[in-house]
Amino acid sequence: MNVFLPFKRETNVVLDEIELYFNGNFIYDSYTNFYKHKVDIINIHWPESIFGFSIPSIEQLCDLEESLIEWKKTKKIVYTIHNNEPHIHINKNNKILYELIIKYADALIHLGKFSLTEFKKNYPNSINKKMTIISHPAYTLFENNITKNEARNILKIPLHKKVILVFGSVRTNEEASLIFNAFNKVKTNDKFLLISNFNVYKPLPKNLIQRVKKYINTKLERLKHILRRNTLINYDFVLNNKVQVYLNAADVIFIARKKILNSGNVFLGYSFKKIVVGPDVGNVGEYLKAANNPVFNPQKIQSIANALEEGLNYNKDKGDSNFQFVNDNYHPSKIASLYNEFFTELIYNH
């Protein structure tokens, strides 16, 4: 089975995890090159990835729509819903892009029960589309061969600290405030905050004066963060071979989002035998509560602080049970099998 994915292969290994066990081939290429390949089914994941995560023009959207119409004549289009909207560049054209994908998809894969229920409520005219739930897979491909002490020595974090890790990109000032305000309220001795990618200052504005102003403000903010006690902040993307350093240095993974549908960090944390603390929203709350990890109300700082304290006070065996939970239920071999079954049914029975 040849599955066409109309975007470039990314550094996010989630699809690599599935492909490893999938009975077929994943073909990554621009949607404009569709007819250069032998394709059995089309699987779209992140609509904005079709245009390289840049904002498409109306002309580009019209061209894509023409392609979707042509594809549907002979192939099935499957949309795996990771987000309800882009993480960045939320504007009219990207909203049109998302609506186009939903309109022309023959089938939808949701990553959790919440997503399925919400979609049926928001898109009552689409309830005749074939839908299923296939979870995010566990992570098995990241290197994981160093100890907590070795990881902390690399990052120069004292071994006795209780480390709260915010992994992934911190994109907005609102998220930054949530993180620092909640951490300040955590009443735990030896607490330590580790942020893997503080991305609030990117990208720089195009206007020269605004660029200079933002550059100066960025330097001042970074100086302020350097002076923070018990905090270590990285400002760049963490390469795949360095992921284990951050994960193994941590005691608790903190998903610092107010509005979110899915987060691979739930499954990443479980895969590294970590306790994960996150908002009780979207599919995130669903998978945290399923494994009895702490959840919080993202609108209340004290609720977040309480959940972080709870996570730090959990028995060390909790990490082992999270690891068993994610591999028993969501090992990539199981997820790949579900994709195989769903695609096969679409191709031959619909």
Short mmCIF file of C-alpha atoms in Angstrom, two decimals:
data_model
loop_
_atom_site.label_atom_id
_atom_site.label_comp_id
_atom_site.label_asym_id
_atom_site.label_seq_id
_atom_site.Cartn_x
_atom_site.Cartn_y
_atom_site.Cartn_z
CA MET A 1 0.00 0.00 0.00
CA ASN A 2 1.40 3.39 -1.02
CA VAL A 3 0.30 6.29 1.18
CA PHE A 4 0.83 9.78 -0.23
CA LEU A 5 1.62 12.48 2.35
CA PRO A 6 1.61 15.91 0.63
CA PHE A 7 4.39 17.53 2.65
CA LYS A 8 8.08 17.22 3.45
CA ARG A 9 9.29 14.63 5.93
CA GLU A 10 9.78 16.52 9.20
CA THR A 11 12.12 16.11 12.15
CA ASN A 12 9.12 15.06 14.27
CA VAL A 13 9.49 11.28 14.37
CA VAL A 14 5.84 10.47 15.10
CA LEU A 15 5.15 9.32 11.53
CA ASP A 16 8.48 7.47 11.44
CA GLU A 17 7.25 5.45 14.43
CA ILE A 18 4.15 4.38 12.49
CA GLU A 19 5.97 3.83 9.20
CA LEU A 20 8.40 1.41 10.86
CA TYR A 21 5.57 -1.09 11.38
CA PHE A 22 3.26 -0.08 8.53
CA ASN A 23 2.55 -2.66 5.84
CA GLY A 24 3.31 -0.33 2.94
CA ASN A 25 5.18 2.82 1.99
CA PHE A 26 4.88 6.46 3.01
CA ILE A 27 5.52 8.81 0.08
CA TYR A 28 6.42 12.37 1.09
CA ASP A 29 6.23 14.97 -1.68
CA SER A 30 4.61 18.23 -2.76
CA TYR A 31 0.96 17.91 -3.66
CA THR A 32 1.88 19.21 -7.11
CA ASN A 33 3.89 16.01 -7.70
CA PHE A 34 1.03 13.65 -6.91
CA TYR A 35 0.88 12.14 -10.38
CA LYS A 36 4.58 11.27 -10.33
CA HIS A 37 3.84 8.50 -7.84
CA LYS A 38 1.82 5.32 -7.67
CA VAL A 39 -0.64 6.15 -4.90
CA ASP A 40 -3.27 4.02 -3.18
CA ILE A 41 -4.52 6.52 -0.60
CA ILE A 42 -3.80 10.10 0.55
CA ASN A 43 -3.20 10.97 4.20
CA ILE A 44 -3.07 14.63 5.26
CA HIS A 45 -1.88 15.38 8.79
CA TRP A 46 -1.10 19.09 9.28
CA PRO A 47 -2.83 21.17 6.56
CA GLU A 48 -0.32 24.02 6.91
CA SER A 49 2.52 21.59 6.14
CA ILE A 50 1.21 21.37 2.56
CA PHE A 51 2.61 24.88 2.00
CA GLY A 52 5.70 24.50 4.15
CA PHE A 53 4.02 26.10 7.18
CA SER A 54 3.80 29.45 5.38
CA ILE A 55 0.56 31.32 4.68
CA PRO A 56 -0.91 30.24 1.33
CA SER A 57 -2.23 32.75 -1.18
CA ILE A 58 -5.77 32.56 -2.54
CA GLU A 59 -4.29 31.36 -5.83
CA GLN A 60 -2.48 28.53 -4.05
CA LEU A 61 -5.65 27.56 -2.21
CA CYS A 62 -7.58 27.45 -5.48
CA ASP A 63 -4.89 25.27 -7.03
CA LEU A 64 -4.97 22.91 -4.05
CA GLU A 65 -8.76 22.69 -4.22
CA GLU A 66 -8.55 21.69 -7.87
CA SER A 67 -6.09 18.96 -6.90
CA LEU A 68 -8.31 17.69 -4.10
CA ILE A 69 -11.26 17.49 -6.49
CA GLU A 70 -9.20 15.49 -8.98
CA TRP A 71 -7.77 13.17 -6.32
CA LYS A 72 -11.23 12.33 -5.01
CA LYS A 73 -12.27 10.97 -8.40
CA THR A 74 -9.98 7.95 -8.02
CA LYS A 75 -8.50 7.92 -4.50
CA LYS A 76 -9.63 8.28 -0.91
CA ILE A 77 -8.44 11.28 1.11
CA VAL A 78 -7.89 10.75 4.83
CA TYR A 79 -7.34 13.64 7.25
CA THR A 80 -5.65 12.88 10.58
CA ILE A 81 -6.68 15.73 12.89
CA HIS A 82 -3.81 16.90 15.09
CA ASN A 83 -4.94 20.52 15.56
CA ASN A 84 -8.07 22.57 15.05
CA GLU A 85 -5.95 25.44 13.75
CA PRO A 86 -2.25 26.17 13.11
CA HIS A 87 0.00 26.88 16.10
CA ILE A 88 1.23 29.99 14.28
CA HIS A 89 0.02 32.12 11.35
CA ILE A 90 -3.64 31.93 12.34
CA ASN A 91 -5.33 33.99 9.63
CA LYS A 92 -8.13 33.86 7.08
CA ASN A 93 -6.25 31.90 4.43
CA ASN A 94 -5.06 29.21 6.82
CA LYS A 95 -8.60 28.85 8.14
CA ILE A 96 -9.79 28.39 4.56
CA LEU A 97 -7.07 25.76 4.12
CA TYR A 98 -8.31 23.77 7.12
CA GLU A 99 -11.90 23.97 5.88
CA LEU A 100 -10.87 22.75 2.42
CA ILE A 101 -9.21 19.66 3.86
CA ILE A 102 -12.26 18.86 5.97
CA LYS A 103 -14.60 19.46 3.01
CA TYR A 104 -12.81 17.09 0.63
CA ALA A 105 -11.70 14.41 3.10
CA ASP A 106 -13.46 11.09 2.66
CA ALA A 107 -12.47 9.94 6.12
CA LEU A 108 -11.18 11.42 9.36
CA ILE A 109 -8.83 10.00 11.97
CA HIS A 110 -9.21 11.50 15.43
CA LEU A 111 -6.54 11.07 18.09
CA GLY A 112 -9.02 10.85 20.95
CA LYS A 113 -12.68 10.68 21.98
CA PHE A 114 -12.87 14.41 22.72
CA SER A 115 -11.82 15.28 19.18
CA LEU A 116 -14.41 12.96 17.64
CA THR A 117 -17.24 14.33 19.81
CA GLU A 118 -16.24 17.95 19.23
CA PHE A 119 -15.97 17.46 15.47
CA LYS A 120 -19.44 15.94 15.18
CA LYS A 121 -20.83 18.91 17.12
CA ASN A 122 -18.99 21.55 15.06
CA TYR A 123 -19.46 19.88 11.66
CA PRO A 124 -22.92 18.29 11.67
CA ASN A 125 -22.94 18.22 7.86
CA SER A 126 -19.85 15.98 7.89
CA ILE A 127 -21.19 13.19 10.08
CA ASN A 128 -21.53 10.90 7.05
CA LYS A 129 -17.77 10.89 6.57
CA LYS A 130 -16.12 7.73 7.85
CA MET A 131 -14.43 8.42 11.19
CA THR A 132 -12.31 6.49 13.63
CA ILE A 133 -10.07 7.05 16.64
CA ILE A 134 -6.40 6.10 16.33
CA SER A 135 -4.19 7.41 19.10
CA HIS A 136 -0.79 9.02 18.96
CA PRO A 137 1.89 6.29 19.18
CA ALA A 138 4.42 5.73 21.93
CA TYR A 139 7.94 6.90 21.12
CA THR A 140 10.52 4.15 20.55
CA LEU A 141 13.01 5.71 18.12
CA PHE A 142 14.62 8.39 20.28
CA GLU A 143 17.93 7.40 21.87
CA ASN A 144 17.48 6.63 25.55
CA ASN A 145 20.75 5.36 26.95
CA ILE A 146 21.89 7.91 29.53
CA THR A 147 20.97 8.15 33.19
CA LYS A 148 19.33 11.04 35.01
CA ASN A 149 22.66 11.94 36.59
CA GLU A 150 24.44 11.93 33.23
CA ALA A 151 21.73 14.11 31.68
CA ARG A 152 21.92 16.62 34.52
CA ASN A 153 25.69 16.75 34.35
CA ILE A 154 25.43 17.64 30.65
CA LEU A 155 22.96 20.46 31.42
CA LYS A 156 24.79 21.46 34.63
CA ILE A 157 21.69 20.95 36.79
CA PRO A 158 22.37 19.93 40.42
CA LEU A 159 21.49 16.30 41.06
CA HIS A 160 19.31 17.04 44.10
CA LYS A 161 16.94 19.38 42.24
CA LYS A 162 13.34 18.45 41.41
CA VAL A 163 13.18 19.31 37.73
CA ILE A 164 10.03 20.45 35.92
CA LEU A 165 10.56 20.27 32.15
CA VAL A 166 8.61 22.31 29.61
CA PHE A 167 9.46 20.46 26.41
CA GLY A 168 8.70 21.83 22.97
CA SER A 169 8.23 25.37 21.79
CA VAL A 170 6.97 28.10 24.14
CA ARG A 171 5.31 30.24 21.48
CA THR A 172 3.53 33.14 23.20
CA ASN A 173 3.94 35.57 26.08
CA GLU A 174 0.74 34.13 27.53
CA GLU A 175 2.33 30.67 27.72
CA ALA A 176 5.51 32.16 29.20
CA SER A 177 3.52 33.94 31.92
CA LEU A 178 1.61 30.75 32.69
CA ILE A 179 4.87 28.83 33.10
CA PHE A 180 6.69 31.32 35.32
CA ASN A 181 3.65 32.24 37.44
CA ALA A 182 2.80 28.60 38.08
CA PHE A 183 6.42 27.67 38.85
CA ASN A 184 6.69 30.55 41.33
CA LYS A 185 3.66 29.21 43.20
CA VAL A 186 4.97 25.64 43.47
CA LYS A 187 5.70 25.03 47.16
CA THR A 188 8.40 22.41 46.80
CA ASN A 189 11.95 22.64 48.07
CA ASP A 190 14.71 22.35 45.46
CA LYS A 191 12.35 22.98 42.53
CA PHE A 192 14.02 23.69 39.17
CA LEU A 193 12.50 24.84 35.86
CA LEU A 194 13.93 23.57 32.57
CA ILE A 195 12.59 24.98 29.26
CA SER A 196 13.78 23.29 26.08
CA ASN A 197 12.80 25.88 23.45
CA PHE A 198 11.78 29.38 24.52
CA ASN A 199 10.51 30.59 21.16
CA VAL A 200 8.56 33.71 22.17
CA TYR A 201 10.98 36.07 20.43
CA LYS A 202 10.75 34.48 16.99
CA PRO A 203 10.28 35.41 14.24
CA LEU A 204 11.70 38.93 14.09
CA PRO A 205 9.48 41.59 12.45
CA LYS A 206 10.23 42.62 8.86
CA ASN A 207 10.27 46.34 9.68
CA LEU A 208 13.85 47.43 10.53
CA ILE A 209 12.93 49.68 13.46
CA GLN A 210 10.69 46.98 14.93
CA ARG A 211 13.44 44.40 14.40
CA VAL A 212 15.95 46.53 16.32
CA LYS A 213 13.44 47.16 19.09
CA LYS A 214 12.58 43.48 19.40
CA TYR A 215 16.27 42.53 19.32
CA ILE A 216 17.02 44.85 22.25
CA ASN A 217 13.99 43.65 24.20
CA THR A 218 15.00 40.05 23.52
CA LYS A 219 18.49 40.65 24.93
CA LEU A 220 17.03 42.31 28.03
CA GLU A 221 14.54 39.47 28.53
CA ARG A 222 17.27 36.86 28.15
CA LEU A 223 19.35 38.66 30.76
CA LYS A 224 16.36 38.62 33.10
CA HIS A 225 15.95 34.88 32.56
CA ILE A 226 19.65 34.28 33.23
CA LEU A 227 19.22 36.00 36.58
CA ARG A 228 16.26 33.79 37.51
CA ARG A 229 17.09 31.33 40.24
CA ASN A 230 16.62 27.63 39.62
CA THR A 231 15.87 28.07 35.92
CA LEU A 232 17.59 26.91 32.73
CA ILE A 233 16.27 28.07 29.35
CA ASN A 234 17.29 26.91 25.89
CA TYR A 235 16.33 29.15 22.97
CA ASP A 236 16.77 26.77 20.06
CA PHE A 237 15.12 23.67 18.64
CA VAL A 238 16.29 20.49 20.36
CA LEU A 239 17.76 18.03 17.87
CA ASN A 240 16.51 14.45 17.99
CA ASN A 241 19.81 13.14 19.37
CA LYS A 242 19.52 15.58 22.30
CA VAL A 243 15.93 14.81 23.26
CA GLN A 244 17.02 12.18 25.78
CA VAL A 245 19.19 14.72 27.59
CA TYR A 246 16.20 16.91 28.44
CA LEU A 247 13.76 14.08 29.11
CA ASN A 248 16.11 12.10 31.33
CA ALA A 249 17.08 15.21 33.31
CA ALA A 250 13.44 15.78 34.27
CA ASP A 251 11.25 14.54 37.09
CA VAL A 252 8.01 15.93 35.68
CA ILE A 253 6.95 16.97 32.17
CA PHE A 254 4.79 20.12 32.20
CA ILE A 255 2.46 20.68 29.22
CA ALA A 256 2.05 24.44 29.51
CA ARG A 257 -0.86 25.12 27.17
CA LYS A 258 -4.20 26.80 27.75
CA LYS A 259 -5.82 25.84 24.46
CA ILE A 260 -4.81 22.52 22.96
CA LEU A 261 -6.32 19.50 21.25
CA ASN A 262 -3.44 17.00 21.24
CA SER A 263 0.08 16.84 22.60
CA GLY A 264 2.70 14.28 21.67
CA ASN A 265 4.47 15.24 24.89
CA VAL A 266 2.02 13.11 26.87
CA PHE A 267 3.24 10.03 25.00
CA LEU A 268 6.84 11.24 24.92
CA GLY A 269 6.88 11.67 28.69
CA TYR A 270 5.32 8.26 29.27
CA SER A 271 7.84 6.70 26.85
CA PHE A 272 10.68 8.09 28.98
CA LYS A 273 9.08 6.86 32.23
CA LYS A 274 8.13 10.37 33.34
CA ILE A 275 5.15 11.78 35.18
CA VAL A 276 3.27 14.18 32.91
CA VAL A 277 1.22 17.15 34.14
CA GLY A 278 -1.08 18.96 31.73
CA PRO A 279 -4.35 20.79 31.15
CA ASP A 280 -7.63 18.95 31.45
CA VAL A 281 -8.64 20.00 27.94
CA GLY A 282 -8.97 18.31 24.55
CA ASN A 283 -7.58 14.84 24.10
CA VAL A 284 -4.72 15.79 26.44
CA GLY A 285 -6.81 15.52 29.60
CA GLU A 286 -8.26 12.25 28.33
CA TYR A 287 -4.88 10.50 28.09
CA LEU A 288 -3.48 12.02 31.28
CA LYS A 289 -6.44 10.85 33.34
CA ALA A 290 -6.42 7.43 31.68
CA ALA A 291 -2.98 6.81 33.22
CA ASN A 292 -3.77 8.70 36.46
CA ASN A 293 -1.43 11.63 35.89
CA PRO A 294 -2.19 15.09 37.35
CA VAL A 295 -4.35 17.50 35.36
CA PHE A 296 -5.13 21.17 35.96
CA ASN A 297 -7.49 23.97 35.03
CA PRO A 298 -5.34 26.10 32.67
CA GLN A 299 -7.28 29.23 33.62
CA LYS A 300 -6.19 29.00 37.27
CA ILE A 301 -2.53 29.37 38.22
CA GLN A 302 -3.05 27.77 41.62
CA SER A 303 -4.60 24.71 39.98
CA ILE A 304 -1.50 24.39 37.78
CA ALA A 305 0.85 24.78 40.75
CA ASN A 306 -1.08 22.18 42.74
CA ALA A 307 -0.88 19.69 39.87
CA LEU A 308 2.87 20.24 39.52
CA GLU A 309 3.36 19.69 43.25
CA GLU A 310 1.29 16.51 43.01
CA GLY A 311 3.45 15.29 40.14
CA LEU A 312 6.68 15.99 41.99
CA ASN A 313 5.40 14.10 45.02
CA TYR A 314 4.36 10.96 43.12
CA ASN A 315 6.04 7.66 43.88
CA LYS A 316 8.99 6.98 41.57
CA ASP A 317 7.23 3.80 40.36
CA LYS A 318 4.67 6.01 38.62
CA GLY A 319 7.08 6.57 35.74
CA ASP A 320 7.37 2.82 35.22
CA SER A 321 3.59 2.41 35.17
CA ASN A 322 3.30 5.23 32.60
CA PHE A 323 5.85 3.44 30.42
CA GLN A 324 3.93 0.18 30.65
CA PHE A 325 0.63 1.96 29.96
CA VAL A 326 1.81 3.66 26.77
CA ASN A 327 3.54 0.58 25.37
CA ASP A 328 0.73 -1.83 26.25
CA ASN A 329 -1.90 0.38 24.64
CA TYR A 330 -0.18 2.61 22.08
CA HIS A 331 2.97 0.92 20.88
CA PRO A 332 3.61 2.06 17.28
CA SER A 333 3.11 -1.50 16.02
CA LYS A 334 -0.50 -1.33 17.27
CA ILE A 335 -1.05 2.14 15.84
CA ALA A 336 0.40 1.11 12.46
CA SER A 337 -1.91 -1.91 12.39
CA LEU A 338 -4.93 0.33 12.98
CA TYR A 339 -3.85 2.62 10.13
CA ASN A 340 -3.43 -0.42 7.88
CA GLU A 341 -6.89 -1.72 8.72
CA PHE A 342 -8.57 1.65 8.27
CA PHE A 343 -6.88 2.41 4.95
CA THR A 344 -7.56 -1.08 3.61
CA GLU A 345 -11.25 -0.84 4.46
CA LEU A 346 -11.49 2.55 2.74
CA ILE A 347 -9.75 1.34 -0.41
CA TYR A 348 -11.65 -1.91 -0.87
CA ASN A 349 -14.99 -1.46 0.86
CA HIS A 350 -16.03 2.15 0.09
#
